[in-house]
PDB file of C-alpha atoms and ligand atoms in Angstrom:
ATOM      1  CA  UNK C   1      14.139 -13.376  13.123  1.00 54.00           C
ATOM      2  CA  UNK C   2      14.189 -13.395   9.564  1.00 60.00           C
ATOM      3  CA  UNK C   3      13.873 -16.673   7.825  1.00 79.00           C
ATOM      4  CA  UNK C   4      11.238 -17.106   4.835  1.00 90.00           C
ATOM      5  CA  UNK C   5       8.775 -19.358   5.137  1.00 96.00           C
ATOM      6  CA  UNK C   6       8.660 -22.593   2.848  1.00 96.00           C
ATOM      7  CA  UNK C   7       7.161 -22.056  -0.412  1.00 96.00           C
ATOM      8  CA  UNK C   8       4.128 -24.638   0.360  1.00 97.00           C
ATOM      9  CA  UNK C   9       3.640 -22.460   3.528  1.00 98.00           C
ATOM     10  CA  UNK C  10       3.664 -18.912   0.834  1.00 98.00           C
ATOM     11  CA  UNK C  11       1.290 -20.330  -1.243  1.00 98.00           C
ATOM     12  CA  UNK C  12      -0.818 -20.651   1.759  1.00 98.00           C
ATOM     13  CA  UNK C  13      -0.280 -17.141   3.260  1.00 98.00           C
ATOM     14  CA  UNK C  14      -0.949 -15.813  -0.221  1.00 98.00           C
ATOM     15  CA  UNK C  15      -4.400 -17.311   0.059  1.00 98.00           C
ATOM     16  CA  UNK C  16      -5.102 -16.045   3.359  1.00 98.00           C
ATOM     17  CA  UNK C  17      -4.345 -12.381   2.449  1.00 98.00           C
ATOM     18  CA  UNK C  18      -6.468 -12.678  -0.808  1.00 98.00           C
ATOM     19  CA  UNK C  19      -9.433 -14.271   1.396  1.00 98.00           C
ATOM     20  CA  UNK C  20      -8.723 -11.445   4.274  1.00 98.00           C
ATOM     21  CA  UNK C  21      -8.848  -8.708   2.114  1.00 98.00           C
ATOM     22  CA  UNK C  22     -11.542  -9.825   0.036  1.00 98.00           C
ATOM     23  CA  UNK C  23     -13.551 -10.070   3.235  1.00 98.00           C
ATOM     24  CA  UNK C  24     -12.742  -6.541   4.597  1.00 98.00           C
ATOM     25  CA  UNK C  25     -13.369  -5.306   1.310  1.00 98.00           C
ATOM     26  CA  UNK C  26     -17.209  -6.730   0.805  1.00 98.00           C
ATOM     27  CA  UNK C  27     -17.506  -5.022   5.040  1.00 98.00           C
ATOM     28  CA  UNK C  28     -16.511  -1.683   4.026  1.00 98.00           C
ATOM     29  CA  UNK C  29     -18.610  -1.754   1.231  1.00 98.00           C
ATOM     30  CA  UNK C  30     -21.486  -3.577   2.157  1.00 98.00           C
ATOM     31  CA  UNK C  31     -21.542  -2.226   5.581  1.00 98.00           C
ATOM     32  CA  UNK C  32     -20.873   1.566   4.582  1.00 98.00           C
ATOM     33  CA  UNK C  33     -23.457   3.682   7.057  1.00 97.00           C
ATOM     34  CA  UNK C  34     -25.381   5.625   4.580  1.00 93.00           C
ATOM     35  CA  UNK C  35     -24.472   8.886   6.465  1.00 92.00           C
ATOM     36  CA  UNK C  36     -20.883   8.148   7.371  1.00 97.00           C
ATOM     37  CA  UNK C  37     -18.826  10.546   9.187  1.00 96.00           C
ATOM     38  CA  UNK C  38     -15.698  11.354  10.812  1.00 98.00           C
ATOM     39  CA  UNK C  39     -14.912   9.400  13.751  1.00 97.00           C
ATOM     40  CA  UNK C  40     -12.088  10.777  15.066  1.00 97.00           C
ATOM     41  CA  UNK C  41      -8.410  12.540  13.639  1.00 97.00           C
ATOM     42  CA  UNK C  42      -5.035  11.647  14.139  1.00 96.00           C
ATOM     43  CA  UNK C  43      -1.969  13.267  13.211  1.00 95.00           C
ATOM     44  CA  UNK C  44      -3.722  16.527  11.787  1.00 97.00           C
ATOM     45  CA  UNK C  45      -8.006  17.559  11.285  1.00 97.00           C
ATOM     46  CA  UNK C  46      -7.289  16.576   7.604  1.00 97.00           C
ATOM     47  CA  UNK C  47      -6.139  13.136   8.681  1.00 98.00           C
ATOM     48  CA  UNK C  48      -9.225  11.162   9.548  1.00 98.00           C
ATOM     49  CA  UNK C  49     -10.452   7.622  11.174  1.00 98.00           C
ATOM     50  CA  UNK C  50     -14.067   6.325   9.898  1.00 98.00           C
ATOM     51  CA  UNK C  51     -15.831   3.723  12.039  1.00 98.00           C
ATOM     52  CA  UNK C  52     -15.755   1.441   8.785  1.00 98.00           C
ATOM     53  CA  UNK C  53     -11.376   1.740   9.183  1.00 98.00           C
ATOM     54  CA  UNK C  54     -11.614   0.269  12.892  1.00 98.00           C
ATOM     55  CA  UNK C  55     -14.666  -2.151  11.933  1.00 98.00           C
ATOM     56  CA  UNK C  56     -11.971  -3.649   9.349  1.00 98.00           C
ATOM     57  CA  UNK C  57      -9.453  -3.672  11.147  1.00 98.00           C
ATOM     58  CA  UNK C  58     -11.194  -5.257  13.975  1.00 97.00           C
ATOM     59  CA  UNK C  59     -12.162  -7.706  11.525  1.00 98.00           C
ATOM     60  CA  UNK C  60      -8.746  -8.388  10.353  1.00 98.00           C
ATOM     61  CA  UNK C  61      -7.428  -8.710  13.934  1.00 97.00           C
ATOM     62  CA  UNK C  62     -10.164 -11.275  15.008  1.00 97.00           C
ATOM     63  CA  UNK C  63      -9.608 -13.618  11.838  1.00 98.00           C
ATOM     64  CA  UNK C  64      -6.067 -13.671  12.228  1.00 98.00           C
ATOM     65  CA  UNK C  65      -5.878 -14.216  15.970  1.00 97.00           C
ATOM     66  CA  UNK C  66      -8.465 -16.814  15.245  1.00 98.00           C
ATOM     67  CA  UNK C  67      -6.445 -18.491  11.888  1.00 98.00           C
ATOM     68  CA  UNK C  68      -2.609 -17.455  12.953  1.00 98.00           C
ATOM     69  CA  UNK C  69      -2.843 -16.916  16.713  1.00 98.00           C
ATOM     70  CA  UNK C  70       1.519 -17.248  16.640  1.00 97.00           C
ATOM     71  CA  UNK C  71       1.758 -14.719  14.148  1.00 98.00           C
ATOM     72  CA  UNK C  72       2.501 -10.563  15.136  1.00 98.00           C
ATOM     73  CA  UNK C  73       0.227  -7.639  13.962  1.00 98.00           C
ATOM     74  CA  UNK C  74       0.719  -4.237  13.004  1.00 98.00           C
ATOM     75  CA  UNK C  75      -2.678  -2.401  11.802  1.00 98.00           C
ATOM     76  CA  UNK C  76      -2.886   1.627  10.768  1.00 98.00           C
ATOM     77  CA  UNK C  77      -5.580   2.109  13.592  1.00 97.00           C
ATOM     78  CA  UNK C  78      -3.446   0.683  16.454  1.00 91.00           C
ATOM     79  CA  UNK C  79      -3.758  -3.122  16.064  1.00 87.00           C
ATOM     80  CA  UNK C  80      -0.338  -4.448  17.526  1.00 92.00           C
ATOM     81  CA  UNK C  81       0.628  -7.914  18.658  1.00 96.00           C
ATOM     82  CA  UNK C  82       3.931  -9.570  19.121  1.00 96.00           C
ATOM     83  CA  UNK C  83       5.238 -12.078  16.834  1.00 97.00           C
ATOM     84  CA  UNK C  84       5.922 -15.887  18.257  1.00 97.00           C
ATOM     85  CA  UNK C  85       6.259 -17.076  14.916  1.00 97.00           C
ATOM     86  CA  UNK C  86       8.345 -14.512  12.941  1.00 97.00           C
ATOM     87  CA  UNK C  87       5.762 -13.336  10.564  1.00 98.00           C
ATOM     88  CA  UNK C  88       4.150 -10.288  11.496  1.00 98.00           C
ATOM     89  CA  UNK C  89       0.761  -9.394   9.615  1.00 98.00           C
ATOM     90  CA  UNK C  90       0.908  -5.549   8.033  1.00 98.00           C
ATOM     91  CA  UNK C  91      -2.384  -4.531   7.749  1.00 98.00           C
ATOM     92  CA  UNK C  92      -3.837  -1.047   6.197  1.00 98.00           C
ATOM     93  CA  UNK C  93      -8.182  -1.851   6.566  1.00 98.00           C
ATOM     94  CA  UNK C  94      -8.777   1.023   4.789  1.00 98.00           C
ATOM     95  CA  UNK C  95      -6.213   2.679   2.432  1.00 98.00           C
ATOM     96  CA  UNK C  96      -7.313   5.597   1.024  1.00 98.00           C
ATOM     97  CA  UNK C  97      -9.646   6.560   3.643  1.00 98.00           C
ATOM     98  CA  UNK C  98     -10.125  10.451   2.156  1.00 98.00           C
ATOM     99  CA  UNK C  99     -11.213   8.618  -0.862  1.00 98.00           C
ATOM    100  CA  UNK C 100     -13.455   6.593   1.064  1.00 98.00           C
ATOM    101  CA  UNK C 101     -14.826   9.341   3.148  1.00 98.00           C
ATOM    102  CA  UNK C 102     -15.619  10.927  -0.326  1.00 97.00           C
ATOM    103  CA  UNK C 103     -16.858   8.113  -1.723  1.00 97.00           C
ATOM    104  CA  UNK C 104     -14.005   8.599  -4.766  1.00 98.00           C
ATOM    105  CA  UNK C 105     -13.711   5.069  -5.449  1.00 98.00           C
ATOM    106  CA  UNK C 106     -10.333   4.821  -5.325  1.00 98.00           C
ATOM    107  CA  UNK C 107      -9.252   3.127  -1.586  1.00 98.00           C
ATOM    108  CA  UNK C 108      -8.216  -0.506  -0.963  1.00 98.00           C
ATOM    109  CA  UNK C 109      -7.982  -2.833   1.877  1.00 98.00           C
ATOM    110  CA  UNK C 110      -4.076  -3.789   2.141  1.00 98.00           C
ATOM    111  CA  UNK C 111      -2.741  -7.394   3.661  1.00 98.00           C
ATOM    112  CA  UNK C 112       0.840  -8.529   4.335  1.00 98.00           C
ATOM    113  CA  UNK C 113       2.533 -11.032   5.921  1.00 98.00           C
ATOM    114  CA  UNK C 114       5.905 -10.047   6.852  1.00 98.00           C
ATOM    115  CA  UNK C 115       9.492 -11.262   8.600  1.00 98.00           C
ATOM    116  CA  UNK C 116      11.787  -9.389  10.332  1.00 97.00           C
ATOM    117  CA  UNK C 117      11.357  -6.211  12.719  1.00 96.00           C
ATOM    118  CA  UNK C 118       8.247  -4.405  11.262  1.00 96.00           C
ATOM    119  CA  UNK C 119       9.368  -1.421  14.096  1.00 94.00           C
ATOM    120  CA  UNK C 120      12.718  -0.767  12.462  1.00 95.00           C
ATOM    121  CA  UNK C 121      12.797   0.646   9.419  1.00 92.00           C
ATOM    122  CA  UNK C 122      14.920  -1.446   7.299  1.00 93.00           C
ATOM    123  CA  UNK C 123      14.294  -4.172   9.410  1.00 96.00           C
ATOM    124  CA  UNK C 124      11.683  -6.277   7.812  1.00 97.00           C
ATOM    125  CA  UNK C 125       9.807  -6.892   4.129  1.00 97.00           C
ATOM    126  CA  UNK C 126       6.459  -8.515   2.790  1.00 98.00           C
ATOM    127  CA  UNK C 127       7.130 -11.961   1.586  1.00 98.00           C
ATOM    128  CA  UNK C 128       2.712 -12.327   0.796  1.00 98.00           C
ATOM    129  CA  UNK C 129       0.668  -9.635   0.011  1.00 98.00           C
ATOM    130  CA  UNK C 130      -2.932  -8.798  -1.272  1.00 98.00           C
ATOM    131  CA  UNK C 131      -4.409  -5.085  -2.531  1.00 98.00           C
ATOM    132  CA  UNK C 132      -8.453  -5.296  -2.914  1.00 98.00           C
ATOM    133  CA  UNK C 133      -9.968  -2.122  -4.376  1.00 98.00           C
ATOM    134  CA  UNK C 134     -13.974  -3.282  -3.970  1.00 98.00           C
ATOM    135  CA  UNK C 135     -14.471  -0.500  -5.930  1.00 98.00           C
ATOM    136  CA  UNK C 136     -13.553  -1.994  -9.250  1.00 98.00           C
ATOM    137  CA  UNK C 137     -13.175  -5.662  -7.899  1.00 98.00           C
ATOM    138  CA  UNK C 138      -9.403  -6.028  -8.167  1.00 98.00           C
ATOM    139  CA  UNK C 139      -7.399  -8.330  -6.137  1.00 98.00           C
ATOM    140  CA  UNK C 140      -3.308  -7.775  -6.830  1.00 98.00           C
ATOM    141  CA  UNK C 141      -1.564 -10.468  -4.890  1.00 98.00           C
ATOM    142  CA  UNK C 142       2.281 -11.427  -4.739  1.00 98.00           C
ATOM    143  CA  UNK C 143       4.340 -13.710  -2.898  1.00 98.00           C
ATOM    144  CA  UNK C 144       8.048 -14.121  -2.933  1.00 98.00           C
ATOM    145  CA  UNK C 145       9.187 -15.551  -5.668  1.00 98.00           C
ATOM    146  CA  UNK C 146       5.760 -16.966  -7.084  1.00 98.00           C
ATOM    147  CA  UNK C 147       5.049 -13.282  -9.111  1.00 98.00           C
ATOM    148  CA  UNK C 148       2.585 -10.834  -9.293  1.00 98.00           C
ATOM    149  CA  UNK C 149      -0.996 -10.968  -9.957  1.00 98.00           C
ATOM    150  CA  UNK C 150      -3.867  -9.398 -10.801  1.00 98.00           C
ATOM    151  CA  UNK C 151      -7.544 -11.256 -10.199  1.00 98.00           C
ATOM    152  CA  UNK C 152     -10.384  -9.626 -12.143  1.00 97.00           C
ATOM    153  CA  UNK C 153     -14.205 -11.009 -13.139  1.00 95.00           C
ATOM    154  CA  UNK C 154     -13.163 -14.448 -12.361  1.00 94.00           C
ATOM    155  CA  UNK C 155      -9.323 -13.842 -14.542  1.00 96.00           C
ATOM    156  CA  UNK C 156      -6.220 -13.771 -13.248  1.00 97.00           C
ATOM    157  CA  UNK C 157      -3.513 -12.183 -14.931  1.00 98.00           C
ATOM    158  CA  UNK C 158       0.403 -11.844 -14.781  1.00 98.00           C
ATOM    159  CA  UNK C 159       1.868  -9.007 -13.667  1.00 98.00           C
ATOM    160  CA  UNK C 160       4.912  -6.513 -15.193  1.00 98.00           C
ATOM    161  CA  UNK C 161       6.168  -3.107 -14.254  1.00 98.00           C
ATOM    162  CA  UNK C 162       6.058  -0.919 -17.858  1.00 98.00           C
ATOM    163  CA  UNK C 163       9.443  -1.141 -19.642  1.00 97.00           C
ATOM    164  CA  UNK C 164       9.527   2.715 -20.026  1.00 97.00           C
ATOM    165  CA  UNK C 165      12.850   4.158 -19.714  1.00 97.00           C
ATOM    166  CA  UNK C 166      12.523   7.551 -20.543  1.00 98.00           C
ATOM    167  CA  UNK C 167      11.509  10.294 -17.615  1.00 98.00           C
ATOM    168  CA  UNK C 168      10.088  12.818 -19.860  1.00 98.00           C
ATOM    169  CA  UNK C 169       7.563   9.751 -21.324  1.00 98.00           C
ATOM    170  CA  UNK C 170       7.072   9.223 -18.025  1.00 98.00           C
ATOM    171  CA  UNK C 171       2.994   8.699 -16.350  1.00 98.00           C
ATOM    172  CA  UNK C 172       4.239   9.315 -12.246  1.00 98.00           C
ATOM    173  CA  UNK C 173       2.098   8.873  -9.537  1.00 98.00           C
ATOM    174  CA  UNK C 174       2.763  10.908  -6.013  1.00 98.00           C
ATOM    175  CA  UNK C 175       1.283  12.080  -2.759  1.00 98.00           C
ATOM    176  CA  UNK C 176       0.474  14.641  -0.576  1.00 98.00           C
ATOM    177  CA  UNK C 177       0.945  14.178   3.777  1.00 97.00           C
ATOM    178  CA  UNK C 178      -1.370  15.510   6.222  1.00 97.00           C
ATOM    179  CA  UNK C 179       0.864  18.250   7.244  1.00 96.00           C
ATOM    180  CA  UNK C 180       0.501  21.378   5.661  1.00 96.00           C
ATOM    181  CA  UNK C 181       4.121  22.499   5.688  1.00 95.00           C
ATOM    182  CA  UNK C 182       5.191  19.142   4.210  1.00 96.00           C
ATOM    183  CA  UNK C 183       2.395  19.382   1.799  1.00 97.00           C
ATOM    184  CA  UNK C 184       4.235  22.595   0.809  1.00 96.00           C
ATOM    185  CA  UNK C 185       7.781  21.199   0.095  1.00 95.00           C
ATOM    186  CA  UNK C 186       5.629  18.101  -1.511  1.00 96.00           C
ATOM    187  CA  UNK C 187       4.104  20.447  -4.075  1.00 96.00           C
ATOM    188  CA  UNK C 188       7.827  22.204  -4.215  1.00 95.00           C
ATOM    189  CA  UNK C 189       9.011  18.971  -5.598  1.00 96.00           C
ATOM    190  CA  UNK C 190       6.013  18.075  -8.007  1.00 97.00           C
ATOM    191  CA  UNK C 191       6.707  21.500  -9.375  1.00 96.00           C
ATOM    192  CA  UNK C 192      10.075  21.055  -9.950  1.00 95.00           C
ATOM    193  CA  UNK C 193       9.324  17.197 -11.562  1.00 96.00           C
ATOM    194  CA  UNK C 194       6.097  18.494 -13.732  1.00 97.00           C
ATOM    195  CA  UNK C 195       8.283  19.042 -16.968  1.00 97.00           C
ATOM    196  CA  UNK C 196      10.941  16.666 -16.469  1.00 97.00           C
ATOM    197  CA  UNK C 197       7.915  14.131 -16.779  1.00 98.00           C
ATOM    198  CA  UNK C 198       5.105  12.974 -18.601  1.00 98.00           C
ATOM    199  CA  UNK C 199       2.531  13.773 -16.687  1.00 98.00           C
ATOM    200  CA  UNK C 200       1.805  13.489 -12.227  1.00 98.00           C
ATOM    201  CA  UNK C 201      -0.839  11.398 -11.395  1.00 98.00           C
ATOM    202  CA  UNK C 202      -2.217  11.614  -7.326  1.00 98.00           C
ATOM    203  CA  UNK C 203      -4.848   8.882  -6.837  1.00 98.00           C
ATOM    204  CA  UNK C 204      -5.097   9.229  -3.079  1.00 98.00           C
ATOM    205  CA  UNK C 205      -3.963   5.618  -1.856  1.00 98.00           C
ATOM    206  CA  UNK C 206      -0.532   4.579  -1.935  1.00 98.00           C
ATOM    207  CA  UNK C 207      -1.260   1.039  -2.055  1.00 98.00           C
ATOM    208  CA  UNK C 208      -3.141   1.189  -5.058  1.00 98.00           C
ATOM    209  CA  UNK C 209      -0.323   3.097  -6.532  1.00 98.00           C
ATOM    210  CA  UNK C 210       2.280   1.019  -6.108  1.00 98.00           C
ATOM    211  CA  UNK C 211      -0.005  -1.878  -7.249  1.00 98.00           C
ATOM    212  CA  UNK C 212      -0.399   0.592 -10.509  1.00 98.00           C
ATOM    213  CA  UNK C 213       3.195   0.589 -10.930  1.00 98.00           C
ATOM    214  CA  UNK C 214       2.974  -2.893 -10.378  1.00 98.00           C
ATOM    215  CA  UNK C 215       0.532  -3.521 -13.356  1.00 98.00           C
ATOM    216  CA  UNK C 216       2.270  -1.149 -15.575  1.00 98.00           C
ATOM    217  CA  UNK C 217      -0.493   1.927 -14.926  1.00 98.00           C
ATOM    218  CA  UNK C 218       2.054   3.990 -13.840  1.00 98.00           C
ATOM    219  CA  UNK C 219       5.654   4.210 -14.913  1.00 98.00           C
ATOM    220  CA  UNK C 220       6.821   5.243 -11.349  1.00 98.00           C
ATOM    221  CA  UNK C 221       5.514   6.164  -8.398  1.00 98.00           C
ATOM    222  CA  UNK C 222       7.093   7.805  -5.231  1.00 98.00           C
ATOM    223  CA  UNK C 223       6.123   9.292  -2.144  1.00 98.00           C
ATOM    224  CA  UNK C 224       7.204  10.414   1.824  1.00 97.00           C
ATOM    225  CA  UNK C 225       5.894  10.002   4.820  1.00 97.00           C
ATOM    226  CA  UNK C 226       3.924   6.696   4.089  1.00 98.00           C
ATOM    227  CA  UNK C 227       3.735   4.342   7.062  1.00 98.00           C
ATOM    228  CA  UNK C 228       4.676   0.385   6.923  1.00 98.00           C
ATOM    229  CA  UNK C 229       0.997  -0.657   6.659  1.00 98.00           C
ATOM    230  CA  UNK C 230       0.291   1.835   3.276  1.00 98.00           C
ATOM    231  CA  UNK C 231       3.674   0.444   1.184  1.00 98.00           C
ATOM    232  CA  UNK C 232       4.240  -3.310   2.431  1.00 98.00           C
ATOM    233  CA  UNK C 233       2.051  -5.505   0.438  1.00 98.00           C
ATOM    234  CA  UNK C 234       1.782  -2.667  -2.597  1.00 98.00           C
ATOM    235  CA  UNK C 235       5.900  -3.021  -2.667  1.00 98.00           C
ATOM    236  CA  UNK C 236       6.066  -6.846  -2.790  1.00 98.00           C
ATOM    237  CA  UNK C 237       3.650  -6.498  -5.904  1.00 98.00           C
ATOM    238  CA  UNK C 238       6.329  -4.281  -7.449  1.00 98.00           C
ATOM    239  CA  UNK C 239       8.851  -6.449  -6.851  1.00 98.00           C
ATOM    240  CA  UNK C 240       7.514  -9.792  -8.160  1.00 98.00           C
ATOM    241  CA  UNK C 241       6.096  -7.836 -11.272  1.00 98.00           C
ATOM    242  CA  UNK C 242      10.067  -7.155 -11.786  1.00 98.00           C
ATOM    243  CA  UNK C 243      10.204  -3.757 -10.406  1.00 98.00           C
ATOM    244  CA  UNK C 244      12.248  -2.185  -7.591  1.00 98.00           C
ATOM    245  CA  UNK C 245      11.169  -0.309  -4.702  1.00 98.00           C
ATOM    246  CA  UNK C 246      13.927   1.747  -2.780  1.00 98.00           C
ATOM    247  CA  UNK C 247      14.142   4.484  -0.183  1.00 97.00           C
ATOM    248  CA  UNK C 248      16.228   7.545  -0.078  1.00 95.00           C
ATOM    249  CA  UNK C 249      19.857   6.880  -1.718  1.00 93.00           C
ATOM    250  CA  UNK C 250      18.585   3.573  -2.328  1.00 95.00           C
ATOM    251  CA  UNK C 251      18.456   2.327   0.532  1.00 96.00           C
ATOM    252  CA  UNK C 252      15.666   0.618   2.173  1.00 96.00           C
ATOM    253  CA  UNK C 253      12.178   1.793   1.337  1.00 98.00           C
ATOM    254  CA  UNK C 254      10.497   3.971   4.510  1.00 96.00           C
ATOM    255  CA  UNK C 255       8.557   6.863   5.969  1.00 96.00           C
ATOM    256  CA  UNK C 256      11.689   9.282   4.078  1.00 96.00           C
ATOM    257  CA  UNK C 257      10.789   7.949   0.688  1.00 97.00           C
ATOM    258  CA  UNK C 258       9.050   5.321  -0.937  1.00 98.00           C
ATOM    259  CA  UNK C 259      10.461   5.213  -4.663  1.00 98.00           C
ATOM    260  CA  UNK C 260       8.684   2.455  -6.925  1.00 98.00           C
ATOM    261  CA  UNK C 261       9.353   1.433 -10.474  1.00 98.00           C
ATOM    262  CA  UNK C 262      11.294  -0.152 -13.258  1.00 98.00           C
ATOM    263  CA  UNK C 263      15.464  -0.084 -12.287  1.00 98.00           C
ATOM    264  CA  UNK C 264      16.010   2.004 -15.007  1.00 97.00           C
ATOM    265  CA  UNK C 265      13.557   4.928 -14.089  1.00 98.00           C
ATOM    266  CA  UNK C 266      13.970   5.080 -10.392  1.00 98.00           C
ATOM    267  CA  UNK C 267      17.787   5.494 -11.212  1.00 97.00           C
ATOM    268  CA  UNK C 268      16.637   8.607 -13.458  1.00 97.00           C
ATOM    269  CA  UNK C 269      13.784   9.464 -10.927  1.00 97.00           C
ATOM    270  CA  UNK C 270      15.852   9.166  -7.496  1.00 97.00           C
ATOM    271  CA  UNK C 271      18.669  11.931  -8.146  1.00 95.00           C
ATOM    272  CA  UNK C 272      15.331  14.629  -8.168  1.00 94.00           C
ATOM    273  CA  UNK C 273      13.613  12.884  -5.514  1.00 95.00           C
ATOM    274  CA  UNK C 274      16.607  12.468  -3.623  1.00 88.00           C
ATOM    275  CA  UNK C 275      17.887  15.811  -3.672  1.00 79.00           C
ATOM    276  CA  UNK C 276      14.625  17.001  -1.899  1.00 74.00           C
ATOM    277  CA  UNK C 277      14.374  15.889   1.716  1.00 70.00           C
ATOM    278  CA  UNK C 278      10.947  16.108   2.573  1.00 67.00           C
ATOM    279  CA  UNK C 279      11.144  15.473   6.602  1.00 60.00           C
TER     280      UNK C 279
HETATM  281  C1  LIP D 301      -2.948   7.588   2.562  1.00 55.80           C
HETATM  282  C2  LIP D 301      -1.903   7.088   1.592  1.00 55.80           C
HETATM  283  C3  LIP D 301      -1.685   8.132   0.491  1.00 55.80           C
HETATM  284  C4  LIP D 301      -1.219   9.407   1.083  1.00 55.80           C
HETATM  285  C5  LIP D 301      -2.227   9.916   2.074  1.00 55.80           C
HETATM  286  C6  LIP D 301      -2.496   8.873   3.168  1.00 55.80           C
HETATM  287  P1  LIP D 301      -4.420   6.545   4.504  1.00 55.80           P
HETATM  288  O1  LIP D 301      -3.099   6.627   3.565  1.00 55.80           O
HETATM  289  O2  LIP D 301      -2.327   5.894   1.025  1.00 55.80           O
HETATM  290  O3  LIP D 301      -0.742   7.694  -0.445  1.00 55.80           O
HETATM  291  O4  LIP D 301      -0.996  10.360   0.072  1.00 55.80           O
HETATM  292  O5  LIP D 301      -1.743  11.098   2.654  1.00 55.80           O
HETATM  293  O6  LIP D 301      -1.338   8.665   3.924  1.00 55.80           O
HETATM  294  O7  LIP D 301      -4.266   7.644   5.540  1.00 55.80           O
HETATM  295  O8  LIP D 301      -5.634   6.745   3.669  1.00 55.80           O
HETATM  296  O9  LIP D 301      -4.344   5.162   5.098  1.00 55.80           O
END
């Protein structure tokens, strides 16, 4: 089911992903173990869990079963519950957790509130969504059709994607997976972009990229093998700060490719990306 909710009821979902995220985001910081380690791996070593991800997570999942008990879940460490009311909550608790690990303060607590299939890719997109990096106390928010913002020291500000049109003036942002053979074709492609382009930039959480591109920090961003809960509140920033955020062939924006920023540089962007399958 895929119907959008009213705009009185967006301006209230927006509010409760700001107010969830802020949340998590005080927990993982105010609740970081002094000697934190490595709770467990997932795909690969490299690809870690902390017990701060499922303590935010848990947190997430409580608050909305308590505030939206109709509404579906889909969280990075394995929060999943049906949808009775055709929005389904896409929630990363910590993204960025390498950063977070290394204390690099560069991770963020991601919140969406989605329609559609979340399971099929294509199937769904955010229509509220809220990036907190407690780091440097920054709240980007969106919902559909109301814009894209960014809260700072008690400001909020209006958001636009850059207006750059030109690759080789270009400031890109990209990432590396957890797979050390698709690490290798990753780097393949960053060498064959590095002087087509301004400069790479790799800041670890794709959420906070996207919201970069969404701010105008970045001129484009793009990157494979990101899951639902790292791109879908990051992408609807993107999109109400008047970017576009595509997949492979432009089509719809997924684990192939994620490919974020102005129309005019993810046409000049994609034929490179594209021509690189990364799977
Ligand atoms: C991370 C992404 C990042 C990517 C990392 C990892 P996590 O998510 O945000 O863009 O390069 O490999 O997938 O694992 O920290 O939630």
């Amino acid at each position: 089911m895929d119907t959008t909710p009213a705009p009185s009821e967006l301006v209230a979902l927006e509010q409760l992903a700001c107010d969830l995220a802020l949340e998590a985001g005080r927990l993982i910081v105010d609740e970081r173990p002094d000697r934190l380690g490595v709770a467990a791996t997932k795909s690969t070593a490299t690809d870690v869990v902390t017990v701060m991800d499922q303590r935010s997570e848990e947190l997430l999942r409580t608050r909305l079963e308590q505030l939206r008990p109709d509404d579906g879940l889909l969280g990075e460490e394995g929060g999943s519950r049906q949808s009775r009311s055709g929005i389904t909550w896409v929630v990363d608790p910590i993204d960025g957790t390498v950063n977070y690990l290394y204390q690099l303060p560069a991770y963020a607590v991601s919140v969406a509130a989605c329609v559609g299939d979340v399971s099929v890719s294509g199937g769904w997109r955010p229509v509220v969504g809220a990036v907190v990096n407690p780091m440097t106390d920054e709240l980007f928010h969106a919902r559909q059709g109301g814009g894209a913002h960014l809260r700072h020291a008690g400001r909020s500000a209006q958001l636009s994607v850059s207006n750059q049109t030109d690759l080789a003036l270009s400031l890109v942002g990209t990432g590396f997976g957890y797979d050390a053979a698709k690490r290798r074709k990753q780097a393949a492609l960053v060498g064959e972009l590095i002087d087509q382009v301004r400069d790479i930039r790799r800041a670890g959480s794709a959420a906070l990229d996207l919201c970069s591109v969404g701010a105008g920090r970045l001129d484009a961003y793009y990157e494979s093998g990101l899951n639902a809960w790292d791109q879908a509140a990051g992408r609807l920033v993107v999109t109400e700060a008047g970017g576009v955020v595509v997949g492979r062939s432009g089509g719809a924006p997924d684990a192939d490719l994620v490919l974020a920023g102005s129309r005019a540089l993810v046409d000049r962007l994609a034929p490179v990306v594209d021509a690189r399958p990364l799977g």
